[in-house]
Tab-separated table of C-alpha atoms in Angstrom:
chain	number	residue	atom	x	y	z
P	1	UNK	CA	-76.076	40.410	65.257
P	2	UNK	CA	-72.174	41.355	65.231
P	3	UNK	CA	-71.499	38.405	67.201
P	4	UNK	CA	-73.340	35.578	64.844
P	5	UNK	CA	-71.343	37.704	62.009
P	6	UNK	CA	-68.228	36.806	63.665
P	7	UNK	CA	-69.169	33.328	64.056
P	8	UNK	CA	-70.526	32.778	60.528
P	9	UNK	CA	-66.965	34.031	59.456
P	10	UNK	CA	-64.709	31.780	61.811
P	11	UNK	CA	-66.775	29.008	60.251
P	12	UNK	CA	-66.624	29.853	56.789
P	13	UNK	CA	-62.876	30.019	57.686
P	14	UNK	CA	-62.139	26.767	59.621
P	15	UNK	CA	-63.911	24.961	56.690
P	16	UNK	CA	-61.411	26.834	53.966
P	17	UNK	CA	-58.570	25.631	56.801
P	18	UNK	CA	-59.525	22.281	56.971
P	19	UNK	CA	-60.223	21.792	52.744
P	20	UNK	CA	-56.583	23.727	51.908
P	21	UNK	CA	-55.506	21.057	54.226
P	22	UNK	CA	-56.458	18.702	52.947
P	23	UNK	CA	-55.174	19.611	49.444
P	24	UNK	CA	-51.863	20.148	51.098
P	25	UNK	CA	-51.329	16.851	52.592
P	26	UNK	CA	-52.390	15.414	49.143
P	27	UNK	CA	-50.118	17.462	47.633
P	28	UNK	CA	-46.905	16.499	50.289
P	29	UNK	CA	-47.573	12.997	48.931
P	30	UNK	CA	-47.712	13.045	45.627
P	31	UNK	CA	-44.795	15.005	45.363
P	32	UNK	CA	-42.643	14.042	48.916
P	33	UNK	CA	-42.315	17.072	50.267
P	34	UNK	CA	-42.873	18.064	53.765
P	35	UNK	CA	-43.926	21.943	54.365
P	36	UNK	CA	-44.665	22.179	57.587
P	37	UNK	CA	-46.185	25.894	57.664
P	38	UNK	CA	-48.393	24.913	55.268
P	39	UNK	CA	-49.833	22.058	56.650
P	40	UNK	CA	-49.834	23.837	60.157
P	41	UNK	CA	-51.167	27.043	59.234
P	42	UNK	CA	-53.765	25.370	56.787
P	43	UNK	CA	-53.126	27.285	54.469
P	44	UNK	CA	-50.725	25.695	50.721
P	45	UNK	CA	-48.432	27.398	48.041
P	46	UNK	CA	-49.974	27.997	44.229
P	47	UNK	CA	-48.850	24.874	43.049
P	48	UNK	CA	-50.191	22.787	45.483
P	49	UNK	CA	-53.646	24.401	45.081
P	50	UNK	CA	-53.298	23.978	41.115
P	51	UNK	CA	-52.222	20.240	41.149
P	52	UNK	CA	-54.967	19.472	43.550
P	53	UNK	CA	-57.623	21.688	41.625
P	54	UNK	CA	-56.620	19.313	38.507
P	55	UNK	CA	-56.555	16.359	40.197
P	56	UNK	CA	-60.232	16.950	41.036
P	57	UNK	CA	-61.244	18.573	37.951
P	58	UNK	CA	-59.883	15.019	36.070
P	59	UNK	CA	-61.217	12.748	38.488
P	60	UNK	CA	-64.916	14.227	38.119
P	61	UNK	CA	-64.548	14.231	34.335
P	62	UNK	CA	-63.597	10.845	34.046
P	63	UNK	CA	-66.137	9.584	36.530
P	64	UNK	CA	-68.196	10.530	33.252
P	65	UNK	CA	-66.557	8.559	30.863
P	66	UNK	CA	-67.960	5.270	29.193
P	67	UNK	CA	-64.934	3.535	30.758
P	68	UNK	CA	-61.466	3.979	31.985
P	69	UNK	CA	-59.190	6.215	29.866
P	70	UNK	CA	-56.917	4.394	28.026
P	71	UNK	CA	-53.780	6.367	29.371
P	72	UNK	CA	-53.353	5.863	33.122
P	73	UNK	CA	-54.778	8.990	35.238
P	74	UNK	CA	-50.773	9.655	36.143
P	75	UNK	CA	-49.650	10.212	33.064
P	76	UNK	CA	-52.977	12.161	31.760
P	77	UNK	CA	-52.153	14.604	35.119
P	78	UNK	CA	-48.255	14.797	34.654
P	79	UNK	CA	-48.988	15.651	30.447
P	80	UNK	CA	-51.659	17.974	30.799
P	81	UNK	CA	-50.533	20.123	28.227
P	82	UNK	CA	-49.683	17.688	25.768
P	83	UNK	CA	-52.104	17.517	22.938
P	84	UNK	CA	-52.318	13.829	23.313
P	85	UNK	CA	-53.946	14.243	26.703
P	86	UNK	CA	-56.337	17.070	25.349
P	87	UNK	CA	-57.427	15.120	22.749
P	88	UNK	CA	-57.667	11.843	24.762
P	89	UNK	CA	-59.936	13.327	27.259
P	90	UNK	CA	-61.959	15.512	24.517
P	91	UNK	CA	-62.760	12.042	22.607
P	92	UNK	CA	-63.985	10.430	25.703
P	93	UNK	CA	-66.078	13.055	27.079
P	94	UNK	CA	-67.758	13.004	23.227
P	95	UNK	CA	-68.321	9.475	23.479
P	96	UNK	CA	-69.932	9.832	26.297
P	97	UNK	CA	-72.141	12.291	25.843
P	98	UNK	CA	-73.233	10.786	22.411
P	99	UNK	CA	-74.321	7.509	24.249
P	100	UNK	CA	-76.226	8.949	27.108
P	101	UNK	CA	-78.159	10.738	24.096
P	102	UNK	CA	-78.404	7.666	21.707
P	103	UNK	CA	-79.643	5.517	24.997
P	104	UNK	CA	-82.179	8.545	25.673
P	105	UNK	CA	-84.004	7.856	22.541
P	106	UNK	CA	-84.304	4.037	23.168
P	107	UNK	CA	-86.253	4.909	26.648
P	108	UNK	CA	-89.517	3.320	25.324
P	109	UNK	CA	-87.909	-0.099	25.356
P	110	UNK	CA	-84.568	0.608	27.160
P	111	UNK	CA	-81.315	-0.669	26.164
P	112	UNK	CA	-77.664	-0.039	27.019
P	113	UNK	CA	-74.690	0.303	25.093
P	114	UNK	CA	-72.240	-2.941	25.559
P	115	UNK	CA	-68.954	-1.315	26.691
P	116	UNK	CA	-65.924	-3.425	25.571
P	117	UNK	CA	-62.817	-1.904	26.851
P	118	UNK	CA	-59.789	-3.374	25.075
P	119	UNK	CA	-55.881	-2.939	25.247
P	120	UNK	CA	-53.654	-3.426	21.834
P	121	UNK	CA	-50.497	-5.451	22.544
P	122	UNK	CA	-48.210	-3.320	20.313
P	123	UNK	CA	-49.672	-0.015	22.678
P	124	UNK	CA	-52.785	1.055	23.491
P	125	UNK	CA	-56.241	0.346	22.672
P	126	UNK	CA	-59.591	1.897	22.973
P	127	UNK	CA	-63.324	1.579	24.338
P	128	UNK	CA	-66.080	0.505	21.940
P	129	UNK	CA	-69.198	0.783	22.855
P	130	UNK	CA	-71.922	-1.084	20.960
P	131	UNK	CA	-75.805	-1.150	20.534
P	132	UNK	CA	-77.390	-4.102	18.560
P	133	UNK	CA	-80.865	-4.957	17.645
P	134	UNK	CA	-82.587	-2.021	19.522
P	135	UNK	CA	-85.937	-0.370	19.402
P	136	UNK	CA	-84.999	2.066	17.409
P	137	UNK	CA	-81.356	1.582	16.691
P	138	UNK	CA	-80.823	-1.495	14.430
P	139	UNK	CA	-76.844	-0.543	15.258
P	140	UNK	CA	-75.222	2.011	16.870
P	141	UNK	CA	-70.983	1.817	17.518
P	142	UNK	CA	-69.302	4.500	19.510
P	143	UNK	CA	-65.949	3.806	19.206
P	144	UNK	CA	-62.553	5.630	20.830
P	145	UNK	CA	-58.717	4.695	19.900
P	146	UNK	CA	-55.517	5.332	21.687
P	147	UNK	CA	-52.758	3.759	20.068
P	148	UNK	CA	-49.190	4.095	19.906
P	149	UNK	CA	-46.281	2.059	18.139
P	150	UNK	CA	-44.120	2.252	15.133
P	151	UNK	CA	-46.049	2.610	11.521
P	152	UNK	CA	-45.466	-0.202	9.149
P	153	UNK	CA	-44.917	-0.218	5.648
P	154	UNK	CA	-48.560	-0.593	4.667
P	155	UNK	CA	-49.559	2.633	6.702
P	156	UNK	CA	-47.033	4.543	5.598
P	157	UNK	CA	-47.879	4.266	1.784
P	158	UNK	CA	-51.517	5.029	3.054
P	159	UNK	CA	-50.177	8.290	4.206
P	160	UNK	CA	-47.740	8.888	1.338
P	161	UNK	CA	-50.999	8.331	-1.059
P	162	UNK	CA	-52.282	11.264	0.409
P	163	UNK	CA	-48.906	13.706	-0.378
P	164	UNK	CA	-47.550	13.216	2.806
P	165	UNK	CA	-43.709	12.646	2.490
P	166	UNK	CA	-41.693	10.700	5.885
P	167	UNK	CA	-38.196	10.961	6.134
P	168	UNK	CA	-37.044	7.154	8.260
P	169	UNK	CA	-37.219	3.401	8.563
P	170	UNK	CA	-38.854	3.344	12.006
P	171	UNK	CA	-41.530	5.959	12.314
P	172	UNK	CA	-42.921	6.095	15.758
P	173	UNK	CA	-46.960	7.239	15.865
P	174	UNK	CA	-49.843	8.235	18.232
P	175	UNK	CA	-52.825	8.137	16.994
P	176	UNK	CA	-56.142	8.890	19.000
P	177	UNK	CA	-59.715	9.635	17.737
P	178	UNK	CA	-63.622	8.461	17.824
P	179	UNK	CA	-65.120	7.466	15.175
P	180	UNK	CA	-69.223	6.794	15.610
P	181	UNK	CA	-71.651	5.076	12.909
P	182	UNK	CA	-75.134	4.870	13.742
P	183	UNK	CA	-77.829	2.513	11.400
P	184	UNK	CA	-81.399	3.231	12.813
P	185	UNK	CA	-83.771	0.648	12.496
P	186	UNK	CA	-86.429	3.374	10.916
P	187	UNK	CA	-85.687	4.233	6.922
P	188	UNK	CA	-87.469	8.013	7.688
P	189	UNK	CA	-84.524	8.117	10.317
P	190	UNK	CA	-80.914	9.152	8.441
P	191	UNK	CA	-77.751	7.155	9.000
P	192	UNK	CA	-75.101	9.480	10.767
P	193	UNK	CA	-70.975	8.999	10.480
P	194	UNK	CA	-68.710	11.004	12.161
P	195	UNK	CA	-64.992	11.082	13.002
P	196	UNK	CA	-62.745	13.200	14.605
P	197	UNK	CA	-58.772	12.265	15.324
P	198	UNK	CA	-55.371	13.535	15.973
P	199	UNK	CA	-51.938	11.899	14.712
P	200	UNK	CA	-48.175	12.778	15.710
P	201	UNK	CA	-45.622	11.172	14.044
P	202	UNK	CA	-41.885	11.487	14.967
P	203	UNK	CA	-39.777	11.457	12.100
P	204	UNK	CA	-36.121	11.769	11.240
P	205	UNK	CA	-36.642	15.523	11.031
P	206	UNK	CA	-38.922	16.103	14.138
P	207	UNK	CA	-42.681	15.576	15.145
P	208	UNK	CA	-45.253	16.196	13.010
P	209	UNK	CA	-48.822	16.286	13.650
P	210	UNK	CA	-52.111	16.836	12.238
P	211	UNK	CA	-56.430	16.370	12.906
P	212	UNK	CA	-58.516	15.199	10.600
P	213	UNK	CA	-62.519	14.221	10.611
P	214	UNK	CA	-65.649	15.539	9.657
P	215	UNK	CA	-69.147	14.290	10.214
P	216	UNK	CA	-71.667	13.438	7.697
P	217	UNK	CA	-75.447	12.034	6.866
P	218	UNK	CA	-76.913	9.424	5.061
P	219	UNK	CA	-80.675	9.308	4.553
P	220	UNK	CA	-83.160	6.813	2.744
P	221	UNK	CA	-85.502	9.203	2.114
P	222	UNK	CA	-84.750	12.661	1.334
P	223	UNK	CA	-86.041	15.498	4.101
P	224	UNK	CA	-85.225	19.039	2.722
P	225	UNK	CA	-85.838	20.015	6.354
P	226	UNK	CA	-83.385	17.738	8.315
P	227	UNK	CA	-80.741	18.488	5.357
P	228	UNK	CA	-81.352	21.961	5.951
P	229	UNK	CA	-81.001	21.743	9.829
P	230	UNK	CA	-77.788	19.345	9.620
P	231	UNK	CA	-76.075	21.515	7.827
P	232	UNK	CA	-76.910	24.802	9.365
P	233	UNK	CA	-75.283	22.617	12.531
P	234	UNK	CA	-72.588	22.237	11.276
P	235	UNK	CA	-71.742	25.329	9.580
P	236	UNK	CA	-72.379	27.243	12.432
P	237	UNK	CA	-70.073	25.053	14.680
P	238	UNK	CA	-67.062	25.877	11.609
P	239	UNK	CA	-67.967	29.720	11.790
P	240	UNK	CA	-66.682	30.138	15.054
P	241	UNK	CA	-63.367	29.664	13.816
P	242	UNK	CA	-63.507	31.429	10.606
P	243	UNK	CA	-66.621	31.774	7.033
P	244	UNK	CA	-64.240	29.840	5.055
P	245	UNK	CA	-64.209	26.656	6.957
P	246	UNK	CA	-68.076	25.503	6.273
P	247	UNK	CA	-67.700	25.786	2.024
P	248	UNK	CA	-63.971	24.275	2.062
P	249	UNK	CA	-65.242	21.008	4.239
P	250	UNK	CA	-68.344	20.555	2.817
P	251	UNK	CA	-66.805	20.463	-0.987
P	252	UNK	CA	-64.416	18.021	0.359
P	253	UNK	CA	-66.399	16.286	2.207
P	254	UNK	CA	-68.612	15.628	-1.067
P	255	UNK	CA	-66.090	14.440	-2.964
P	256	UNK	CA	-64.343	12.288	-0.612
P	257	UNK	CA	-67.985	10.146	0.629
P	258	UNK	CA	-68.451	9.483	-3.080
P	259	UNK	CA	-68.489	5.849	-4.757
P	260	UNK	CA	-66.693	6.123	-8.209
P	261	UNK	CA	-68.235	2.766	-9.480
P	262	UNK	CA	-71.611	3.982	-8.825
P	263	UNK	CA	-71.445	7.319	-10.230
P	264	UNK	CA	-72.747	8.449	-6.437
P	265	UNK	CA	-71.864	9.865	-3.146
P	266	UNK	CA	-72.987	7.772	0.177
P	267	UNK	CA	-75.096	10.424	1.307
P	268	UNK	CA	-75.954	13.903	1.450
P	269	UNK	CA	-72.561	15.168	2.923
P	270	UNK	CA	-71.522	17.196	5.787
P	271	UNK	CA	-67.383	18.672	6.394
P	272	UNK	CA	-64.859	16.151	5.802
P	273	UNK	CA	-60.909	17.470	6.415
P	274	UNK	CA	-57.712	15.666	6.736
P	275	UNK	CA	-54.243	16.351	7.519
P	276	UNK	CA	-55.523	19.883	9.357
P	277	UNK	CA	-51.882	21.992	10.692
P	278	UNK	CA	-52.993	25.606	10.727
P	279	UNK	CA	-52.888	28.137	11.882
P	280	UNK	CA	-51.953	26.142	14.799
P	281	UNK	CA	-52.001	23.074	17.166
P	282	UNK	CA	-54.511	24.376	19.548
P	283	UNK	CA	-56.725	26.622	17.721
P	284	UNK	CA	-57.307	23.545	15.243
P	285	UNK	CA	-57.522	21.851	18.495
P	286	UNK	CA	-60.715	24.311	19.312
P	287	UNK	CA	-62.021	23.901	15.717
P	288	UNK	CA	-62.337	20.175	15.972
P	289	UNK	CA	-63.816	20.689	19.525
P	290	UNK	CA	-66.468	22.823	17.895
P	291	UNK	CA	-67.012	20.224	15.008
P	292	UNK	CA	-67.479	17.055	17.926
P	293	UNK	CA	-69.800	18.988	19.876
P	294	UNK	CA	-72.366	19.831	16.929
P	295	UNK	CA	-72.810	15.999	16.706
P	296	UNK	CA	-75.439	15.915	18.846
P	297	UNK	CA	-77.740	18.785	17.895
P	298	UNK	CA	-76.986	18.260	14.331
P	299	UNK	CA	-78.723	14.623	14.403
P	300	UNK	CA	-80.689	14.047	17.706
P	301	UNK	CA	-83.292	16.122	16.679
P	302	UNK	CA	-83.826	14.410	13.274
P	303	UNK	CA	-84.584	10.832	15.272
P	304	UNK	CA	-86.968	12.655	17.859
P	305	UNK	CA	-88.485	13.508	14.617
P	306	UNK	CA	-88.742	10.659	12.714
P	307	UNK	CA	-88.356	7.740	14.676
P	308	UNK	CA	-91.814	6.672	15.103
P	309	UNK	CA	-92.618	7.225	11.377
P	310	UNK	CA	-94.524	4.263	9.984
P	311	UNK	CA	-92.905	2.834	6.983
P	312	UNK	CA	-93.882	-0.827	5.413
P	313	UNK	CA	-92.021	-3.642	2.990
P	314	UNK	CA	-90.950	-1.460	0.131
P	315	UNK	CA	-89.383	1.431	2.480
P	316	UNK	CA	-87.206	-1.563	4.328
P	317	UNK	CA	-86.056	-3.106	1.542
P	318	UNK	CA	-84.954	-0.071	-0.021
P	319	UNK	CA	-82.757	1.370	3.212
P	320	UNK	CA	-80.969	-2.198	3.062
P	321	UNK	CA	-80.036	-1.448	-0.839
P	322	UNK	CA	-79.256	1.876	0.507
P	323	UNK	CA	-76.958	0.548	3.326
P	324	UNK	CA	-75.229	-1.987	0.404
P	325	UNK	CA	-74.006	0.938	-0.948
P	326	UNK	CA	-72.479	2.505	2.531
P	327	UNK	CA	-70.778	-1.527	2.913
P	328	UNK	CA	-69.042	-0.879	-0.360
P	329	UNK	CA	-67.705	2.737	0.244
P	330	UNK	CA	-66.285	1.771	3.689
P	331	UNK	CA	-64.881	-1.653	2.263
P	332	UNK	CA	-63.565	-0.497	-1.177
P	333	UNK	CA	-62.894	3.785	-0.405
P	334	UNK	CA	-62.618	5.014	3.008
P	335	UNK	CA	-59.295	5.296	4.444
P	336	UNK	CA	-59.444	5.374	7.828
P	337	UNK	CA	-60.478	1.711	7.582
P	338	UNK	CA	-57.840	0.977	4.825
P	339	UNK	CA	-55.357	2.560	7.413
P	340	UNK	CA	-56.694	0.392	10.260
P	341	UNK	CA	-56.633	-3.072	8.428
P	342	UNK	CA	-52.511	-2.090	7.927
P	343	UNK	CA	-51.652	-1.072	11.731
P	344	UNK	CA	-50.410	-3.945	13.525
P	345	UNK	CA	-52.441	-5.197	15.915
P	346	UNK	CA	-55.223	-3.924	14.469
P	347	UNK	CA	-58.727	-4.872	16.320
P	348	UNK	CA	-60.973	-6.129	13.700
P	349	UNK	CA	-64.145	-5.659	15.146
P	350	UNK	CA	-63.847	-1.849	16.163
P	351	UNK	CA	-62.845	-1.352	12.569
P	352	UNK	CA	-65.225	-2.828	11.141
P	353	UNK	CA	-68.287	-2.311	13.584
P	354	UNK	CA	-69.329	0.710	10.924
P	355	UNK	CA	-70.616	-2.210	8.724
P	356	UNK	CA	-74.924	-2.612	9.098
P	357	UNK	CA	-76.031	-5.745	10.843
P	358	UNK	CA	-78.223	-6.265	7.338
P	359	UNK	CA	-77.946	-5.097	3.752
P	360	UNK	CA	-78.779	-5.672	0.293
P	361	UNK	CA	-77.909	-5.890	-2.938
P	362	UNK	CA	-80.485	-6.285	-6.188
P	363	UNK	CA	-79.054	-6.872	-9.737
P	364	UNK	CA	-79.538	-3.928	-11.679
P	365	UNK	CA	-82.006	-2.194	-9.387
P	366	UNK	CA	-83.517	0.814	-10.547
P	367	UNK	CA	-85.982	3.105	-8.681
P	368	UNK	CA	-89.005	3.831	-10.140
P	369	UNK	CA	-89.534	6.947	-12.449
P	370	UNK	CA	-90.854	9.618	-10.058
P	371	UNK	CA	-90.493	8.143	-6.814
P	372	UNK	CA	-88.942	9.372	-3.532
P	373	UNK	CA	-85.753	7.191	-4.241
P	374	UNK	CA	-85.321	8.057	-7.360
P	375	UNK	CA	-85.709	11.524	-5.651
P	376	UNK	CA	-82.618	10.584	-3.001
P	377	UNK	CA	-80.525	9.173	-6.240
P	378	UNK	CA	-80.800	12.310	-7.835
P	379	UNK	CA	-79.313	14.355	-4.824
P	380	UNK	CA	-76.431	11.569	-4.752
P	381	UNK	CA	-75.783	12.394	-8.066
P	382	UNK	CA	-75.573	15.753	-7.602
P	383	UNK	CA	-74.735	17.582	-4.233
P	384	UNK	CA	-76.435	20.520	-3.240
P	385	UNK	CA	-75.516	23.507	-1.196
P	386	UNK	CA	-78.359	22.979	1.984
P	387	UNK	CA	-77.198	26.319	3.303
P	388	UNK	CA	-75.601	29.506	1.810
P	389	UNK	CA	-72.044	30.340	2.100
């Protein structure tokens, strides 16, 4: 018994021997170095062990990814610690694991999401990744940014619009996010929108930096239950970082998806924050982490739900007037596109893959007194707190 003990244990050890080795001689490479007790005794310093534990760790996560990172795997390993890699590899991992869900619900009649990787001339690009015509997705766009360069003119002014005040001619940027737009081919089934990002911007005084995003839902027909659910999502997801998070995002997020000319919002709202620097770089860092990981369970379940719904003529024609309105808010209102059309270099169609493959628009349409749209209108016209603060 003593002696298979003893055996089990030498074995248990020459494995550890051989792995640390092999981390070691990894290690010698990268950084041309030569221990030799290390690589004799099997056996590697802390930092050897670390950079090869991260190497790993990187190379399983991106194996995940929809595509490539945009940033080579050097740089993402050498940067670590830089918020630009955090937030690189946070977006990617979110677009992944929205796509493997959104593909999950077409499994009756399967279909993939096209992955476009693309590279930006004035630095970087992104990975869009696109459903069209599906089962049960009319449209679906996934889309991630990395880009880099100087901001011109037209940006700028976008920014200054919103109070923020650069000192400089030449204003080098980074900006990464994902922004995701889903049209369902079901009107029982809500639209969903959400976008999460990160900017730095190095100005004559230093660096400054700052997330924004939010997420938010647009139905056809008005479910007290899914409102109820989204929302509870979501507000749990801003609790973990503090009770005053949920009511602040979801007032702003009310008035900033609304459609002046129409007297209406786009939908039933959600959180919606910009230009977010407190209390600090990586606890917002956690809260937006929190925010991109309640997509899922805020919206999934409402498809499962209603995605088989049967709906006729009248319920169609009224989720393309309904989707009209969402063309003209993301056209006429929303900024992020505004901001997009003014970078140079700009890729058209990832901007502007939010936009419905149909829509509609009706001179002077009017639902009907009493009906479940004029129902929906109503709640456009006037938000409504879907969970207590």
């Amino acid at each position: 018994m003593f002696g298979k003990f003893l055996i089990m244990g030498y074995t248990r050890f020459r494995r550890r021997v051989i792995r640390n080795t092999v981390t070691s001689v990894k290690w010698v490479m990268k950084n041309k170095q030569f221990p030799l007790f290390v690589l004799a005794g099997g056996l590697f310093t802390n930092e050897a062990h670390a950079q090869g534990k991260q190497q790993q760790d990187l190379n399983s996560l991106i194996k995940s990814f929809m595509a490539e990172p945009l940033t080579s795997r050097s740089v993402l390993e050498k940067d670590a610690d830089e918020m630009r890699t955090k937030m690189e590899l946070l977006i990617m991992r979110i677009q992944a694991e929205f796509c493997h869900a959104i593909e999950k619900e077409e499994n009756e009649f399967p279909t993939k999401f096209r992955v476009d990787r693309w590279t930006r001339d004035d630095g970087g690009g992104g990975v869009t990744c696109i459903i069209q015509d599906g089962h049960v997705f009319e449209k679906a766009g996934v889309n991630v940014s990395v880009v880099h360069g100087t901001l011109p003119p037209g940006a700028v002014a976008q920014m200054k619009s919103r109070g923020r005040e650069f000192k400089g001619d030449s204003l080098p940027f980074y900006a990464l996010g994902i922004s995701s737009v889903i049209h369902p081919r079901n009107p029982y089934v809500p639209t969903i929108h959400f976008n999460y990002r990160y900017f730095e911007v190095k100005t004559d005084t230093g660096v400054e930096w700052w997330f924004g995003g939010g997420t938010d839902l647009t139905p056809y027909y008005l479910n007290e239950k899914d409102a109820v659910h989204f929302h509870s999502t979501l507000k749990r997801a801003c609790d973990k970082h503090g009770a005053e998070w949920y009511p602040k995002f979801k007032a702003w997020c009310d008035k900033y998806f609304s459609i002046p000319h129409r007297g209406e919002r786009r939908g039933i709202g959600g959180i919606f924050f910009d230009d977010l620097d407190e209390p600090n770089k990586e606890s917002a860092f956690n809260f937006v982490t929190s925010c991109a990981e309640a997509v899922i369970p805020s919206y999934i379940p409402l498809v499962q739900q209603h995605k088989t719904d049967g709906y006729g003529l009248k319920e169609r024609e009224w989720q393309l007037l309904r989707r009209g309105r969402y063309v003209e808010f993301n056209l006429i209102y929303d900024r992020g596109t505004k901001f997009g059309l003014y970078t140079p270099g700009a890729r058209y169609e990832s901007i502007l893959m939010s936009l419905p493959l149909t829509a509609r628009w009706e001179y002077m349409h009017s639902p009907t007194k009493g009906s479940e749209e004029l129902k929906l209108t109503e709640i456009l016209k006037n938000p409504k707190d879907w969970v207590s603060c």
